[in-house]
Each structure stands twice: as structure tokens, then as C-alpha cells.
Short mmCIF file of C-alpha atoms in Angstrom, two decimals:
data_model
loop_
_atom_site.label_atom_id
_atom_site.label_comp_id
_atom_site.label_asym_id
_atom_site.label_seq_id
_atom_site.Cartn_x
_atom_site.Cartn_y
_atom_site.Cartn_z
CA UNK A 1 60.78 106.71 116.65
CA UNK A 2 62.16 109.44 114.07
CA UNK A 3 63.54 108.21 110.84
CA UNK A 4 67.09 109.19 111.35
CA UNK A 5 67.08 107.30 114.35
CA UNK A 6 65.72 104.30 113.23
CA UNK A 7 67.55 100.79 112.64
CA UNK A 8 67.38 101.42 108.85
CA UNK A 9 68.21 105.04 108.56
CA UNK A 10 71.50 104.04 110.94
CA UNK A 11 72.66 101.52 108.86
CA UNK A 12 72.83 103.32 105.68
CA UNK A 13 75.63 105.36 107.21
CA UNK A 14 78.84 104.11 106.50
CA UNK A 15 81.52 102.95 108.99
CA UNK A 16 84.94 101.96 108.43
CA UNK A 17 84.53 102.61 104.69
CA UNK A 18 87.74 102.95 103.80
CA UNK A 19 90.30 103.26 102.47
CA UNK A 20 92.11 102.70 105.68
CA UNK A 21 96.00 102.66 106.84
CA UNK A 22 97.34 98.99 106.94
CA UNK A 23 98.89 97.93 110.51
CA UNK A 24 101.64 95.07 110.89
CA UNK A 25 101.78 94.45 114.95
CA UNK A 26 105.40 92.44 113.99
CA UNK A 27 106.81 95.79 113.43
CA UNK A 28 105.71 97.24 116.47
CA UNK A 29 107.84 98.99 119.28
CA UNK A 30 108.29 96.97 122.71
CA UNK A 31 106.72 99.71 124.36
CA UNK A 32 103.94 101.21 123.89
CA UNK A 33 104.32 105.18 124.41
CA UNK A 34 106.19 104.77 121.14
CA UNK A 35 103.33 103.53 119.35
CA UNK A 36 101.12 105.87 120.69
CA UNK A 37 103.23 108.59 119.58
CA UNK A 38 104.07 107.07 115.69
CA UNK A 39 99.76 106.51 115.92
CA UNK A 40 99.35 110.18 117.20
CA UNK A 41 101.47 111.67 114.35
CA UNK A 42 99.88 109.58 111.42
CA UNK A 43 96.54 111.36 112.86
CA UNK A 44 97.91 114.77 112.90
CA UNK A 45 99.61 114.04 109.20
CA UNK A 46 95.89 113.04 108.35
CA UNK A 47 94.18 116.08 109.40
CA UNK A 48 92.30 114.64 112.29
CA UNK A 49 90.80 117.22 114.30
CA UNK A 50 91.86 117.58 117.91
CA UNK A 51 93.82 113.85 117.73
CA UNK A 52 94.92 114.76 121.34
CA UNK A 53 91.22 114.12 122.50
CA UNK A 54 90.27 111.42 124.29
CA UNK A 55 87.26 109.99 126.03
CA UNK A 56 87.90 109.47 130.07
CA UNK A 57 85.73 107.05 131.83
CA UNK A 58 85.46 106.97 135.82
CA UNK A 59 82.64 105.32 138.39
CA UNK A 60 81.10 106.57 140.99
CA UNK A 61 80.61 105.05 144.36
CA UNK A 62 77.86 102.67 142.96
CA UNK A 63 79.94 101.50 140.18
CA UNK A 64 77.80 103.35 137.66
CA UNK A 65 80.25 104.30 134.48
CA UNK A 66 80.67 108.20 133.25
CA UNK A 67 82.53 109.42 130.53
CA UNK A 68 83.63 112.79 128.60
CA UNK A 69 85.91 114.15 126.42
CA UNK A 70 89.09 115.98 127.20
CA UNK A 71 92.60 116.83 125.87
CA UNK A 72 95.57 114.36 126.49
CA UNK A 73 98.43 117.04 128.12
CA UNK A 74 101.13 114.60 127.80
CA UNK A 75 102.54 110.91 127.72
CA UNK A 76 105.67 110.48 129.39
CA UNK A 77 106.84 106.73 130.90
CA UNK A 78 103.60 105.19 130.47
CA UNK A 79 101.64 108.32 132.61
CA UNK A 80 98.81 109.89 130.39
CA UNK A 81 98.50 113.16 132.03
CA UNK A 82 95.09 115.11 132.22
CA UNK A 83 93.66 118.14 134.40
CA UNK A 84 90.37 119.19 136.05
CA UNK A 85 89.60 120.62 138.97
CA UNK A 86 89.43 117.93 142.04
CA UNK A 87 85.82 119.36 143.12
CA UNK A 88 84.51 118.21 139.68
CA UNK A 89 82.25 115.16 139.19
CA UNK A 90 85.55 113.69 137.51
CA UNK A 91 87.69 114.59 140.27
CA UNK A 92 85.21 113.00 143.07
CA UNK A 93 84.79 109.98 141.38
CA UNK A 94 88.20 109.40 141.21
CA UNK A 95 89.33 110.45 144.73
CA UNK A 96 86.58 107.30 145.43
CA UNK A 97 87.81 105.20 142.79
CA UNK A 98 91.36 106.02 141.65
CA UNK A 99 91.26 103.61 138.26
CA UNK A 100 90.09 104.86 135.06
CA UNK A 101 89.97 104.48 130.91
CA UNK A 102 90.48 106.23 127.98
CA UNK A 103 90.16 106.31 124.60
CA UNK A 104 90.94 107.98 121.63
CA UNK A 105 88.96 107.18 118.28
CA UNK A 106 90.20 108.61 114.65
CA UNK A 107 88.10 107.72 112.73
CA UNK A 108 89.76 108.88 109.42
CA UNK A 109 92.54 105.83 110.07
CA UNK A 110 89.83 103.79 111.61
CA UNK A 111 91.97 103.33 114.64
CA UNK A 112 91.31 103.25 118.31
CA UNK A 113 93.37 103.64 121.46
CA UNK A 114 92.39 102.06 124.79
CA UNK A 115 94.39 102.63 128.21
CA UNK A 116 93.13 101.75 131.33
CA UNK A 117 95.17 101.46 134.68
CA UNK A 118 95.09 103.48 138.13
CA UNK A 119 94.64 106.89 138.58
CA UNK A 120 97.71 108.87 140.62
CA UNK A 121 98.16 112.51 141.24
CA UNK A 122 101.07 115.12 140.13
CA UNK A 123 102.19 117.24 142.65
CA UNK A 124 101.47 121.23 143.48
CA UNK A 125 103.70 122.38 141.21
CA UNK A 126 103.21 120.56 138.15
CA UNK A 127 98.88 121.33 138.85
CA UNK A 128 99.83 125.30 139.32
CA UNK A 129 102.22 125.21 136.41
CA UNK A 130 99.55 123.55 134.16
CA UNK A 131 96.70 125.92 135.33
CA UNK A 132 98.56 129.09 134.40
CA UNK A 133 99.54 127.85 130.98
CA UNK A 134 95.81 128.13 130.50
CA UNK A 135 94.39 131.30 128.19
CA UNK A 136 92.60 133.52 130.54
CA UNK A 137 89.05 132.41 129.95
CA UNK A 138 89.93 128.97 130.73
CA UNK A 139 91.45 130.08 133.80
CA UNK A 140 88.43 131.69 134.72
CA UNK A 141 85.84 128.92 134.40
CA UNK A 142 88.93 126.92 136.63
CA UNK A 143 88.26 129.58 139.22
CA UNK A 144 84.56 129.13 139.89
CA UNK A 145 85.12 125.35 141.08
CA UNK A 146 81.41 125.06 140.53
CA UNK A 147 81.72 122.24 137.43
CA UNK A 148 78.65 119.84 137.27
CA UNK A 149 76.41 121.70 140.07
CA UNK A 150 72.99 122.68 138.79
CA UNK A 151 72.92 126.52 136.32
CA UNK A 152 70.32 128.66 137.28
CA UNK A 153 70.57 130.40 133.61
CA UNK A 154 72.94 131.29 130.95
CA UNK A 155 73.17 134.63 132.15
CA UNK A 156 74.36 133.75 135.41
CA UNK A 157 77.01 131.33 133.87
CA UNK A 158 78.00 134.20 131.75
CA UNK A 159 78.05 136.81 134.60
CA UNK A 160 80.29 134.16 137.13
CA UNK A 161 82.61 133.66 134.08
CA UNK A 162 82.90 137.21 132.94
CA UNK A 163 83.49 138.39 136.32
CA UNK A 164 86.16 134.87 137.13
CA UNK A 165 87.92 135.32 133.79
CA UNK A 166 88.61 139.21 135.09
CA UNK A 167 90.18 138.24 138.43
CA UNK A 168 92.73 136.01 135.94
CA UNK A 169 93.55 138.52 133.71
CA UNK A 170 94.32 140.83 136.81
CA UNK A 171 96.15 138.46 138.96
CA UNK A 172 98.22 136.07 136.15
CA UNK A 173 99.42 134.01 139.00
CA UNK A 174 96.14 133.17 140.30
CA UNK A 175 95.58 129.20 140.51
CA UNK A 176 92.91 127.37 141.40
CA UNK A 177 93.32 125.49 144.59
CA UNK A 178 91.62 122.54 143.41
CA UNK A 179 92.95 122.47 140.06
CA UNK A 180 94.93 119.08 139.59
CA UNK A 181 97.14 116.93 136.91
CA UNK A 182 96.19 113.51 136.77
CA UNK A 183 97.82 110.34 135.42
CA UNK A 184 96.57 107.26 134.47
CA UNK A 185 99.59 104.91 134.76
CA UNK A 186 98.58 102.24 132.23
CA UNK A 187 98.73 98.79 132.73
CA UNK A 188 96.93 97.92 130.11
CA UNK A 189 97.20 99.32 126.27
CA UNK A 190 95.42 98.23 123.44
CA UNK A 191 95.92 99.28 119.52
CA UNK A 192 92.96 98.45 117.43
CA UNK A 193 93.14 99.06 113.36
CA UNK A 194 89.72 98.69 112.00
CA UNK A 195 89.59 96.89 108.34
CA UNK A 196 87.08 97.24 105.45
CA UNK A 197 86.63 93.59 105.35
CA UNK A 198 86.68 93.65 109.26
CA UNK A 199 89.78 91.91 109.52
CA UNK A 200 90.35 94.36 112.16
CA UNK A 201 93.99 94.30 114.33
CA UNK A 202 94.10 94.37 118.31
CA UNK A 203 97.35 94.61 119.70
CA UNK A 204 97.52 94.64 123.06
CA UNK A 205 100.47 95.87 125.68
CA UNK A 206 100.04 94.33 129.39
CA UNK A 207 102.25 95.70 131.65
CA UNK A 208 104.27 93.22 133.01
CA UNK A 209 107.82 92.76 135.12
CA UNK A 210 110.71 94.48 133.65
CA UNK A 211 108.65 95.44 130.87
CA UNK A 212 105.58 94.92 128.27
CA UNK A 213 104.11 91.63 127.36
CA UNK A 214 102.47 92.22 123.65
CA UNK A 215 99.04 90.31 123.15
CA UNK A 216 96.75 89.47 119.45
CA UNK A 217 93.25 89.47 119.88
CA UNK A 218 90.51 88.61 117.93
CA UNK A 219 88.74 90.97 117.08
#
């Protein structure tokens, strides 16, 4: 085993070092988009890089867990919007399975985000809308609906891209037929603020009737 990977080279690196933001759950809003959002600027005021990223798990059909990271496009009445193409590993897995996770980590506040809940699907217009905001390179690589299927070379990917990002720049209102906004409608939100002495805070937000039941947990 290399040295950097090793138990003892790992736990020389710091974690949660500090100093960190203090977090009073008494003060906190009966929903929780407005948390998220208060959270969200705190990261951008802190110069976390890309704070609207987030980690999206699915399963596939044999219950075996995947995750990557992607951009959050918006959270509007509890819906945390994302996009990919529906031919997409992503996309299968959750026309099979239509429940996923994410999570957002910044690590500069030590804080986490975790929202889970079913998986539902914006219409046409919103998907189209969403795929021509895209710059024209992005559009491209939306084009090729060939995401996750096997590259013979970089070459070819560059060729396919060069040639898909051309047929966006000279038809703008070109969209992908497969290309979709999701939502996860949460049911479940959890805030967790890590603590140097790990005293950490877990507040979590279960969606309940007529509202938001608010939860401690140990951490």
C-alpha cells in the first residue's frame, strides 16, 4: 500500500479543523428551503467554490448505489431541480427507481446538506428552456446522447463534440430530445454543522401534514 494512502499518512490530514461557523437549530426557519438558502449564501460569502454542487445518488435495478456530482439549477417549494439527459446512466436508473439523494458538503463551514425524497419530472418546456440556456459546448455534448457508453479514444470524443457543438451554434434552438429537468421533492432534509470538539449539530426537516416536523439527532 503507498504511503499517502496508508492509515497513518490519512490521519495526519486534518478534518474539521476549524475555526468553524456556530449553528443554533432554535433559530431556525419552519421550513427548510429557507435554511438552505441562508446556508447557501454563508457558502458563497465564504468563498466556497461551486456551493451549488451537489452529489446525486440513484440505484440501479439491483439496488447497487451510484453517485456524481452536478449543479443544483434551483430550489423552489421543496423541488431541487437538476438536468441530464434521460438516456444517461442517471436518467435510466431513475426512470427504474424514481427516489434519489443529495448532498452538498462545504467544507470551509464544515457543513453538510442531505435531501432525499422521490424523483418527478418537469415538463417539455421547462427541459427545452433549460437546455438552451446552456453555452454552446454544453449543448453539444447534450446532443450526442451517448453519456456513459464505452469511448473508443479521445479523438473520437473530441471529433463527436466538435462536430455536435457546431450543429448548436448553427441551429440555437436545437434541443436535445432526451434532455430533462428533474426534481427531487424532499421529504426528508437534514442540516449537519460539524464542530471542532465534534459536538456536531443535525437538524433534521421530515415532511409531514400541513407542513415540516423539525428533528435533533445525535450525531
Amino acid at each position: 500500500m503507498g504511503e499517502i494512502t496508508s492509515a497513518w499518512s490519512l490521519r495526519r490530514l486534518p478534518s474539521l479543523a476549524g475555526p468553524l461557523p456556530s449553528f443554533d437549530p432554535g433559530s431556525a426557519p419552519p421550513d427548510p428551503d429557507a435554511l438552505f438558502d441562508r446556508w447557501l449564501a454563508d457558502a458563497i460569502a465564504a468563498g466556497v467554490v461551486e456551493p451549488h454542487a451537489m452529489t446525486l445518488s440513484t440505484v440501479d435495478p439491483a439496488g447497487r448505489p451510484s453517485a456524481r456530482v452536478l449543479i443544483l439549477k434551483y430550489l423552489r417549494d421543496g423541488h431541487w431541480a437538476f438536468a441530464s439527459g434521460s438516456a444517461s446512466r442517471k436518467g435510466k436508473e431513475l426512470a427504474n427507481t424514481p427516489w434519489a439523494a443529495l448532498t452538498f458538503y462545504w467544507s470551509a463551514l464544515g457543513r453538510q446538506v442531505r435531501v432525499r425524497g422521490p424523483v418527478e419530472i418537469a415538463d417539455a418546456a421547462e427541459s427545452a428552456a433549460d437546455f438552451l440556456a446552456r453555452s454552446p459546448g454544453a449543448r453539444g455534448g447534450g446532443l450526442i446522447g451517448n453519456q456513459s457508453e464505452p469511448l473508443a479514444s479521445l479523438a473520437e470524443r473530441d471529433r463527436v463534440l466538435d462536430e455536435a457543438s457546431a450543429r448548436a451554434c448553427a441551429d440555437p434552438d436545437l434541443v436535445a430530445a432526451d434532455w430533462t429537468v428533474y426534481w427531487v421533492v424532499a421529504d426528508e432534509v437534514e442540516f449537519w454543522q460539524g464542530d471542532e470538539r465534534r459536538r456536531h449539530v443535525r437538524l433534521q426537516y421530515t415532511r409531514a401534514t400541513g407542513g415540516w416536523h423539525r428533528q435533533l439527532l445525535w450525531p
